[in-house]
JSON list of C-alpha atoms in Angstrom, two decimals:
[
{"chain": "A", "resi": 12, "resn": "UNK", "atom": "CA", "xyz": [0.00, 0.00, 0.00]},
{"chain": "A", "resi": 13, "resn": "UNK", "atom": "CA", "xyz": [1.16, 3.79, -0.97]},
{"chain": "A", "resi": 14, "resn": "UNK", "atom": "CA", "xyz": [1.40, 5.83, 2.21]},
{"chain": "A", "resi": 15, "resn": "UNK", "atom": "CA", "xyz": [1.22, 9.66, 1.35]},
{"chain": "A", "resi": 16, "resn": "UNK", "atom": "CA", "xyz": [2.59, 11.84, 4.27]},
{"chain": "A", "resi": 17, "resn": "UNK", "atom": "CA", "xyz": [1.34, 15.54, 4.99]},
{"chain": "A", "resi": 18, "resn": "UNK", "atom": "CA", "xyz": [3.56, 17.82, 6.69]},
{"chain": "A", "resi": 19, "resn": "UNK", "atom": "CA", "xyz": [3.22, 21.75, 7.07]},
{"chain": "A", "resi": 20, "resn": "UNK", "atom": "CA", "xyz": [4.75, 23.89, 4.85]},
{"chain": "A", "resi": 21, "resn": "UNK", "atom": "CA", "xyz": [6.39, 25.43, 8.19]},
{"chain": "A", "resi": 22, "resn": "UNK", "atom": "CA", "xyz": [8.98, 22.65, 9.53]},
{"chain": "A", "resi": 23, "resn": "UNK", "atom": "CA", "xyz": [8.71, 24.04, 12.81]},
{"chain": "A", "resi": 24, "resn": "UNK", "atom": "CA", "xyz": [5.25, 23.02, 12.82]},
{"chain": "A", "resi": 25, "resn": "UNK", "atom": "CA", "xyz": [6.17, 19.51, 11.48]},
{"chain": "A", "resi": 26, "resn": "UNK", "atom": "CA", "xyz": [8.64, 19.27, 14.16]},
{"chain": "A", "resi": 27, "resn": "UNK", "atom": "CA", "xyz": [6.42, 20.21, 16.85]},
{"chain": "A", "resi": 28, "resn": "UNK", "atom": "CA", "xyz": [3.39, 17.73, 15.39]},
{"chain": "A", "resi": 29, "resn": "UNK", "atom": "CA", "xyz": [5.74, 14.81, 15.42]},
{"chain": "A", "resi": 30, "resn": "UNK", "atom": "CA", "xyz": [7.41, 15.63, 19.17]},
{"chain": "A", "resi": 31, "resn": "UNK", "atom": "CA", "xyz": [4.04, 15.53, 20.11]},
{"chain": "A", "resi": 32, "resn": "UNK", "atom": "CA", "xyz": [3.32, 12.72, 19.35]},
{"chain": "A", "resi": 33, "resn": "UNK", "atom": "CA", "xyz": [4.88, 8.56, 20.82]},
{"chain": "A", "resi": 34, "resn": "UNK", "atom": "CA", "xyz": [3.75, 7.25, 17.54]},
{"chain": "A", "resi": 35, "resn": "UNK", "atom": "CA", "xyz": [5.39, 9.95, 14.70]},
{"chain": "A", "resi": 36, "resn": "UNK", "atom": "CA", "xyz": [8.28, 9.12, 16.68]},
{"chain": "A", "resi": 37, "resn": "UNK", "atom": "CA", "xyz": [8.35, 5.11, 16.40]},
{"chain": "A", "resi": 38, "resn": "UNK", "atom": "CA", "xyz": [7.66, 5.91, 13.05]},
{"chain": "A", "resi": 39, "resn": "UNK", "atom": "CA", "xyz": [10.49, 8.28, 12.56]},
{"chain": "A", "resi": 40, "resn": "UNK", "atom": "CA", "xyz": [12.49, 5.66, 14.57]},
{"chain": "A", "resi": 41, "resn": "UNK", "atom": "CA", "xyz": [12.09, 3.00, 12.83]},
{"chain": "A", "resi": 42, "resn": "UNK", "atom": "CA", "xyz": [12.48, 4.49, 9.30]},
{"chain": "A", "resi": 43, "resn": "UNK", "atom": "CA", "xyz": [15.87, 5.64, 10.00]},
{"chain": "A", "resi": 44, "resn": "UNK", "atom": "CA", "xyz": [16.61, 2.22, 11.50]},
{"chain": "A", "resi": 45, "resn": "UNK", "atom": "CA", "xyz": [15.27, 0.61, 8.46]},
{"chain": "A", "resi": 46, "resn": "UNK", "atom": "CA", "xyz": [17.49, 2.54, 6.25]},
{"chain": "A", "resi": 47, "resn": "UNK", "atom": "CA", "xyz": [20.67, 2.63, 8.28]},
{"chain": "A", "resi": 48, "resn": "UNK", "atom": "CA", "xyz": [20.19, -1.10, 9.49]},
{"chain": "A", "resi": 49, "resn": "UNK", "atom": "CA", "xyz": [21.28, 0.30, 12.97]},
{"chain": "A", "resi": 50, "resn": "UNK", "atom": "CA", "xyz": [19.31, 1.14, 15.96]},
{"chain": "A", "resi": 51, "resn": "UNK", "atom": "CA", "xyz": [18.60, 4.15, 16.80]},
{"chain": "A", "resi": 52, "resn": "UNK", "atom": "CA", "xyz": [19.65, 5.16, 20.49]},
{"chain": "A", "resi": 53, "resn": "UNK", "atom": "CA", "xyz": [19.44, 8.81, 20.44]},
{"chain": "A", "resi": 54, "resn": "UNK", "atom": "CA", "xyz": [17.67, 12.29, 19.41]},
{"chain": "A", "resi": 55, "resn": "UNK", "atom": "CA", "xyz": [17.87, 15.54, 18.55]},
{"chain": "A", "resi": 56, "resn": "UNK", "atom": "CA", "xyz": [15.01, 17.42, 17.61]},
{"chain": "A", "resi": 57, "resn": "UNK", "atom": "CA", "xyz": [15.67, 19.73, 14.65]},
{"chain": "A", "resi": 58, "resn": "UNK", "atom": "CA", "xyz": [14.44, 23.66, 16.00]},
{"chain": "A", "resi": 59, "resn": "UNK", "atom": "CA", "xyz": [14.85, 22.58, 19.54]},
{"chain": "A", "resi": 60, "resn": "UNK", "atom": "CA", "xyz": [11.92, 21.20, 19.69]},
{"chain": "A", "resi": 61, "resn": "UNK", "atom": "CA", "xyz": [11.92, 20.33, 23.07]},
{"chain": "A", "resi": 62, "resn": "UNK", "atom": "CA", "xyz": [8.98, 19.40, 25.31]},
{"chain": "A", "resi": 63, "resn": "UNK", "atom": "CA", "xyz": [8.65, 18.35, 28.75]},
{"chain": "A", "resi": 64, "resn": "UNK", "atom": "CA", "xyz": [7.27, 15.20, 27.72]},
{"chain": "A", "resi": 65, "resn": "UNK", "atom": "CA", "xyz": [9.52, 14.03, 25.32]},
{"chain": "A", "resi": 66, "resn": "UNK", "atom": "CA", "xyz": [11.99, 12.48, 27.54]},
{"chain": "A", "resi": 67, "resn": "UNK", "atom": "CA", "xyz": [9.20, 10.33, 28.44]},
{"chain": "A", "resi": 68, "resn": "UNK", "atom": "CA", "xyz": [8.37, 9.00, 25.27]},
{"chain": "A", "resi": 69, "resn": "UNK", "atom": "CA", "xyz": [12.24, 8.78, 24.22]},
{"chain": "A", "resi": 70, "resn": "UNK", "atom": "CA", "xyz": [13.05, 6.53, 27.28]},
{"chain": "A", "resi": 71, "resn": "UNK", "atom": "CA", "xyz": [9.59, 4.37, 26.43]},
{"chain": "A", "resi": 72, "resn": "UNK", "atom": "CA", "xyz": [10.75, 4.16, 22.42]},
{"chain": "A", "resi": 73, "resn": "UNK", "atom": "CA", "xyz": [14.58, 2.84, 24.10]},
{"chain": "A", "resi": 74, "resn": "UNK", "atom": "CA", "xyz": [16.23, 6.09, 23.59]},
{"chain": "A", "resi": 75, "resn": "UNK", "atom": "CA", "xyz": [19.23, 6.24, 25.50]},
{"chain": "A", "resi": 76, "resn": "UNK", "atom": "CA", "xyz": [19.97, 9.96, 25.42]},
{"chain": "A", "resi": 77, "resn": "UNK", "atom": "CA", "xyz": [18.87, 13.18, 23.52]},
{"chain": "A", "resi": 78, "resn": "UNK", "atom": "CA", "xyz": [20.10, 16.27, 22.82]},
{"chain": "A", "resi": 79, "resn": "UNK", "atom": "CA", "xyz": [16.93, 19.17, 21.91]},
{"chain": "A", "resi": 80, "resn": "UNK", "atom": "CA", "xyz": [17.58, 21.09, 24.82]},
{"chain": "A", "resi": 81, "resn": "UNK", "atom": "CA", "xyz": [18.90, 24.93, 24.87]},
{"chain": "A", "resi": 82, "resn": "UNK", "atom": "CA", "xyz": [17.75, 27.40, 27.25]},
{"chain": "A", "resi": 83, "resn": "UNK", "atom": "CA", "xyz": [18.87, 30.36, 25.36]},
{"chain": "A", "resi": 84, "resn": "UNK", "atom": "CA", "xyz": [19.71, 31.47, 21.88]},
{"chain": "A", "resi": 85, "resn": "UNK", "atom": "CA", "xyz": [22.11, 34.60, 22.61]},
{"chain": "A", "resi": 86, "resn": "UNK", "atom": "CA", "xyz": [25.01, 33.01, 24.90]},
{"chain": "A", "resi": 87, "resn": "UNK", "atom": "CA", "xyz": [27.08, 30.24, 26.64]},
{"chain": "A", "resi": 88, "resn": "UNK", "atom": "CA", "xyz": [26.45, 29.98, 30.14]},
{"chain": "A", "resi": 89, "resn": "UNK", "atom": "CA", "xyz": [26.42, 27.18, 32.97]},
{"chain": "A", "resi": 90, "resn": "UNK", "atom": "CA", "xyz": [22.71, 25.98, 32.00]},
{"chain": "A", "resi": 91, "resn": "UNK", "atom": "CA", "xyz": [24.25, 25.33, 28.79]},
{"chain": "A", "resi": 92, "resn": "UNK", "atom": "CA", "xyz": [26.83, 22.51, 29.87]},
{"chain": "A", "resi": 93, "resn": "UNK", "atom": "CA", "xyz": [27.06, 19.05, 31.88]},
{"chain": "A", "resi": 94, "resn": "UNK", "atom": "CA", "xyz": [23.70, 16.67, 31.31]},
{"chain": "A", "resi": 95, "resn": "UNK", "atom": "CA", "xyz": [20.04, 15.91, 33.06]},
{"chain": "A", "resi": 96, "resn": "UNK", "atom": "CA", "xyz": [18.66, 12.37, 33.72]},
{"chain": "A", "resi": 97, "resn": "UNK", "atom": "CA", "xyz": [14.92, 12.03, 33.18]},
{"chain": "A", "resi": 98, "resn": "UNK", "atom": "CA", "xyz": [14.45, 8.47, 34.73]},
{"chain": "A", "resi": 99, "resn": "UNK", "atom": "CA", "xyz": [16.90, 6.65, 32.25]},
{"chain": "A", "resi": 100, "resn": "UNK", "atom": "CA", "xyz": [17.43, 9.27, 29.88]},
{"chain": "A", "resi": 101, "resn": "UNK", "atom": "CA", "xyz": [20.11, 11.29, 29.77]},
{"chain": "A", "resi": 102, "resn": "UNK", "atom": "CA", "xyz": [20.07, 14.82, 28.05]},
{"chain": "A", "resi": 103, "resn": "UNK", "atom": "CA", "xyz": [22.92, 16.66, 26.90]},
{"chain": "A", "resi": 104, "resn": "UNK", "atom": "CA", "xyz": [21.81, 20.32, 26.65]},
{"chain": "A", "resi": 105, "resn": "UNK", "atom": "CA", "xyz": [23.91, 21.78, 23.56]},
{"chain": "A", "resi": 106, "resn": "UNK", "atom": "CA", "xyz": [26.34, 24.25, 24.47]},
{"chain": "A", "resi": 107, "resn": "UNK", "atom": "CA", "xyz": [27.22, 25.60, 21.30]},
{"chain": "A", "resi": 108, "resn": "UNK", "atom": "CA", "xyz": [26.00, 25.47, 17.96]},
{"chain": "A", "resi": 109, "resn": "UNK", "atom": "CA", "xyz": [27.00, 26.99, 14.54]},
{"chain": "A", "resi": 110, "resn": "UNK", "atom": "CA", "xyz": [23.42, 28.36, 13.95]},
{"chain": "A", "resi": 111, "resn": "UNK", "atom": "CA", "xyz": [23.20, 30.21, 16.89]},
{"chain": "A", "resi": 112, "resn": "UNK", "atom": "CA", "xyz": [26.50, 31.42, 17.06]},
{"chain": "A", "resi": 113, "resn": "UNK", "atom": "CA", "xyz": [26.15, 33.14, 13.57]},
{"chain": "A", "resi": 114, "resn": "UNK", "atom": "CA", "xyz": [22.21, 34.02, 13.68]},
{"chain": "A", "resi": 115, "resn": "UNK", "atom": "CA", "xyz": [21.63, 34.48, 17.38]},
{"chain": "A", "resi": 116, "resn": "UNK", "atom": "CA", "xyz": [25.09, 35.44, 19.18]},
{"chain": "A", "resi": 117, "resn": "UNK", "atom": "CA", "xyz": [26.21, 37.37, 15.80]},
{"chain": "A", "resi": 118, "resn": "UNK", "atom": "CA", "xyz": [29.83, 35.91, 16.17]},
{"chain": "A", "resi": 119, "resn": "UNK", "atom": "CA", "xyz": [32.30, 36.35, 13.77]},
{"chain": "A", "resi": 120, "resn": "UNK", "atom": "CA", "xyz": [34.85, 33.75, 12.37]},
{"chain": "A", "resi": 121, "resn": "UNK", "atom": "CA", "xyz": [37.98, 35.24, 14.00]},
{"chain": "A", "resi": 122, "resn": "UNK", "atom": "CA", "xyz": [35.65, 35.36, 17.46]},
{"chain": "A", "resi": 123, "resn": "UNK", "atom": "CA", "xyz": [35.24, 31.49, 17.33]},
{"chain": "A", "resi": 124, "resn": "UNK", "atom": "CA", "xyz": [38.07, 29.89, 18.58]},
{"chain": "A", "resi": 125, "resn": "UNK", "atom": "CA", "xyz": [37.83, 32.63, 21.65]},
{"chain": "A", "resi": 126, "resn": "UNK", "atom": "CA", "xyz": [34.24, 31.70, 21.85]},
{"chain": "A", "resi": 127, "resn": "UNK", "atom": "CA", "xyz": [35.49, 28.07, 22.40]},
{"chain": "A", "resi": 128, "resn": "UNK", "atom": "CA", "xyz": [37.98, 29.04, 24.93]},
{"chain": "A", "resi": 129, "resn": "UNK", "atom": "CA", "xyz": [35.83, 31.25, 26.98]},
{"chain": "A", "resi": 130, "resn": "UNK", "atom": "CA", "xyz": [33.50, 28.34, 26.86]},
{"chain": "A", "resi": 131, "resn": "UNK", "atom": "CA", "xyz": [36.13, 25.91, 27.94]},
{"chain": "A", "resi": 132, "resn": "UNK", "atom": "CA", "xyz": [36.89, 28.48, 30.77]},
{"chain": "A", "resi": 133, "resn": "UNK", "atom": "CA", "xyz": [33.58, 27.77, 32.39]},
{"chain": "A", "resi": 134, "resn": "UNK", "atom": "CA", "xyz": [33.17, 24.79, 31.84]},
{"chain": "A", "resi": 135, "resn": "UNK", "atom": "CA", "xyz": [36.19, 23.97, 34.27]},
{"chain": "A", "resi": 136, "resn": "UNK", "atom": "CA", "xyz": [34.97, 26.87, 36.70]},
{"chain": "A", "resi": 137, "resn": "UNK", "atom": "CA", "xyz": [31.59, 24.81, 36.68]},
{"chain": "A", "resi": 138, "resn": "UNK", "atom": "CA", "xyz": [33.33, 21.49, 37.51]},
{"chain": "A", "resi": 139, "resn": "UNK", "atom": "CA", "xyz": [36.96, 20.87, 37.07]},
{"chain": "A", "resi": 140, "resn": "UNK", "atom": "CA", "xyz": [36.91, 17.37, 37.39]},
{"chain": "A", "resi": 141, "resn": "UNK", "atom": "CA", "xyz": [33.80, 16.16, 35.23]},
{"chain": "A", "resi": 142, "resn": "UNK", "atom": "CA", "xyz": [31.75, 18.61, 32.51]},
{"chain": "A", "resi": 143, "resn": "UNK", "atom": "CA", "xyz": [30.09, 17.87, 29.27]},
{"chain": "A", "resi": 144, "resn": "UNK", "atom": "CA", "xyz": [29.75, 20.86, 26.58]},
{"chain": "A", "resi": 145, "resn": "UNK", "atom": "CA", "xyz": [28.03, 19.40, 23.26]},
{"chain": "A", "resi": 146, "resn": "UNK", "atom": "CA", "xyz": [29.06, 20.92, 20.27]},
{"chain": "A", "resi": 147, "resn": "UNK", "atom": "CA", "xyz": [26.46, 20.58, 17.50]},
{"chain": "A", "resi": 148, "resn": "UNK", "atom": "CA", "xyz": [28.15, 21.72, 13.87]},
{"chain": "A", "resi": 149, "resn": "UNK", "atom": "CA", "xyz": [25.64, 21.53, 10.82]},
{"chain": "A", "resi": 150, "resn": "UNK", "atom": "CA", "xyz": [27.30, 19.88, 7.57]},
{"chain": "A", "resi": 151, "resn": "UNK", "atom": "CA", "xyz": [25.88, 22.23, 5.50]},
{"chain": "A", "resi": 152, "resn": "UNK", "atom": "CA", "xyz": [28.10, 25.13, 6.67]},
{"chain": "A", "resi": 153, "resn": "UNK", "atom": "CA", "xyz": [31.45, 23.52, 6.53]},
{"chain": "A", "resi": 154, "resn": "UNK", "atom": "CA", "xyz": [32.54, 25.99, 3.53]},
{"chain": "A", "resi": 155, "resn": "UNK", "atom": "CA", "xyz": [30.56, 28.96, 4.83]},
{"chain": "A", "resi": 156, "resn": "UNK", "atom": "CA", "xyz": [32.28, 31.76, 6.18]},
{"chain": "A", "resi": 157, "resn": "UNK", "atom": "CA", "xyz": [32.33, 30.69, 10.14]},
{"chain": "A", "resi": 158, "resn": "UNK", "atom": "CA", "xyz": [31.06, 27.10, 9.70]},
{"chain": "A", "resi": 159, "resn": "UNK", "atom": "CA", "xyz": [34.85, 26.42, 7.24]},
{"chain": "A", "resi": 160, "resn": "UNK", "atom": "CA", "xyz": [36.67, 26.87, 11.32]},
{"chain": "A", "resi": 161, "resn": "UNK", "atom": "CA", "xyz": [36.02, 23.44, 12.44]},
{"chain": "A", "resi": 162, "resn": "UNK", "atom": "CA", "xyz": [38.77, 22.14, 11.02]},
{"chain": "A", "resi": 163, "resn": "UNK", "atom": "CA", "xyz": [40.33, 24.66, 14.27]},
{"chain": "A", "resi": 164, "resn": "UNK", "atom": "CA", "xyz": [37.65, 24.15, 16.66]},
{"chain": "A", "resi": 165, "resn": "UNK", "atom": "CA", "xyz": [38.97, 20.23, 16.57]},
{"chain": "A", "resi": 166, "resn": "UNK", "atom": "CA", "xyz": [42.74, 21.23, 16.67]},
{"chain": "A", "resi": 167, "resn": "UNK", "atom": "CA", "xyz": [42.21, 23.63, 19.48]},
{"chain": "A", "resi": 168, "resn": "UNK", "atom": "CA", "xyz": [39.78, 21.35, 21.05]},
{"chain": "A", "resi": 169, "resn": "UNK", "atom": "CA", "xyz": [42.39, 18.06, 20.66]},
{"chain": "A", "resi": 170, "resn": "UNK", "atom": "CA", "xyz": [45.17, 20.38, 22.00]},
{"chain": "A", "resi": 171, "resn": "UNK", "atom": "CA", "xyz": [43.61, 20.60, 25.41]},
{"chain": "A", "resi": 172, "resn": "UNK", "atom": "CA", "xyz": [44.88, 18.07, 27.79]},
{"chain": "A", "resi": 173, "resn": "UNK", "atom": "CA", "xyz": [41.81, 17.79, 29.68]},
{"chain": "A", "resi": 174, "resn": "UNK", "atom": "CA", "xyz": [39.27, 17.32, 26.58]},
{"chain": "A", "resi": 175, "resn": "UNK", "atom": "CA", "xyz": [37.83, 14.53, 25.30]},
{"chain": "A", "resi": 176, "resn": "UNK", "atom": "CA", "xyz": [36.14, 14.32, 22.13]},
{"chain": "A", "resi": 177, "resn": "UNK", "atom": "CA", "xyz": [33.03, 11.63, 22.30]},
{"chain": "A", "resi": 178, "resn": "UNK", "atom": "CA", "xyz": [30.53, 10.15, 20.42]},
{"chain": "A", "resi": 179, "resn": "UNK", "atom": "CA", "xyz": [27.36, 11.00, 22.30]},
{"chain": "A", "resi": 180, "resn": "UNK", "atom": "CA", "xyz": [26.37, 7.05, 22.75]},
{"chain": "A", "resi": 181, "resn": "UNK", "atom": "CA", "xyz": [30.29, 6.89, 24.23]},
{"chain": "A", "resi": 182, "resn": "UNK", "atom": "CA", "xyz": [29.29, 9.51, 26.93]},
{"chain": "A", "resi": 183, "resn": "UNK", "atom": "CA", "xyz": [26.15, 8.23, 28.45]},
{"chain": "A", "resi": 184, "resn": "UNK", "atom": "CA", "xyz": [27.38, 4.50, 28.25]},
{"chain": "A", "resi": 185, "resn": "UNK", "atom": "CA", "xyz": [30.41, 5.98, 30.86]},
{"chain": "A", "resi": 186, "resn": "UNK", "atom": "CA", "xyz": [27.97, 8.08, 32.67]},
{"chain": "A", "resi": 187, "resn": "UNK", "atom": "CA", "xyz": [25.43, 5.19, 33.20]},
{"chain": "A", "resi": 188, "resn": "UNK", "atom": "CA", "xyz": [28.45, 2.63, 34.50]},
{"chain": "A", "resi": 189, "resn": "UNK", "atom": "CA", "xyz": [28.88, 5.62, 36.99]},
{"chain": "A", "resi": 190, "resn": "UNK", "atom": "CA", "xyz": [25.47, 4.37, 38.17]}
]
């Protein structure tokens, strides 16, 4: 049987339909499972579509962590960093991300790198022995003025002695043997 799907012509809307909803996200779920052949232990809703029920219906679907959270559009602080566990989910709020440093914090290319240190900074002021900041950087603006310095974000980032560089799935495995 054809199946014909109807979305908004606002994605924002889209995203907020489907986050509302257990069963748009099974099916979502298992699509991308289908296709990759891999299951699918974490999220990110696109627009920060975050909802206080959604960590509900992520741990139900087996989600094992998700990161849609951002309190605030125009800067880095301390709400910004570490992670939250709802039940058995664990959510990494992102601390910085290419679309809101360009759009939102109106950062310029030679202001990253101090961006990333300044962030850094806190992030050990906040806890020196143990902090999580999640970096989200789009694909799409690898070659765009700004988005091209990630190349140095990772060199300035692997320079730092006490910096790791994980896969998300990495992170809440070691944070749920912590248990």
């Amino acid at each position: 049987t054809q199946k014909t799907f109807a979305y908004s012509s606002d994605p924002k809307q889209f995203v907020s339909e489907v986050v509302n909803e257990t069963k748009k996200i099974l099916e979502e779920k298992t699509k991308l499972e289908s296709i990759s052949k891999t299951e699918i232990k974490s999220n990110r809703v696109h627009y920060l579509g975050f909802n206080d029920d959604l960590p509900n219906k992520l741990q139900e679907l087996g989600f094992v962590y998700d990161s849609s959270v951002r309190r605030s559009k125009d800067r880095i602080d301390e709400n910004e960093m570490g992670y939250f566990k709802y039940g058995n989910l664990i959510e990494f709020p992102i601390t910085i991300m290419d679309a809101y440093l360009f759009t939102h914090m109106k950062i310029k290319e030679e202001q990253i790198i101090p961006t990333f240190e300044s962030t850094l900074k806190l992030g050990r002021a906040v806890n020196d022995s143990f902090n999580v900041i999640t970096v989200i950087w789009h694909d799409n603006v690898l070659k765009m003025k700004g988005g091209r310095m990630y190349k140095e974000i990772l060199e300035y980032l692997t320079s730092q002695d006490d910096v790791s560089i994980l896969r998300g799935i990495d992170l809440a495995s070691m944070i749920n043997s912590k248990k």
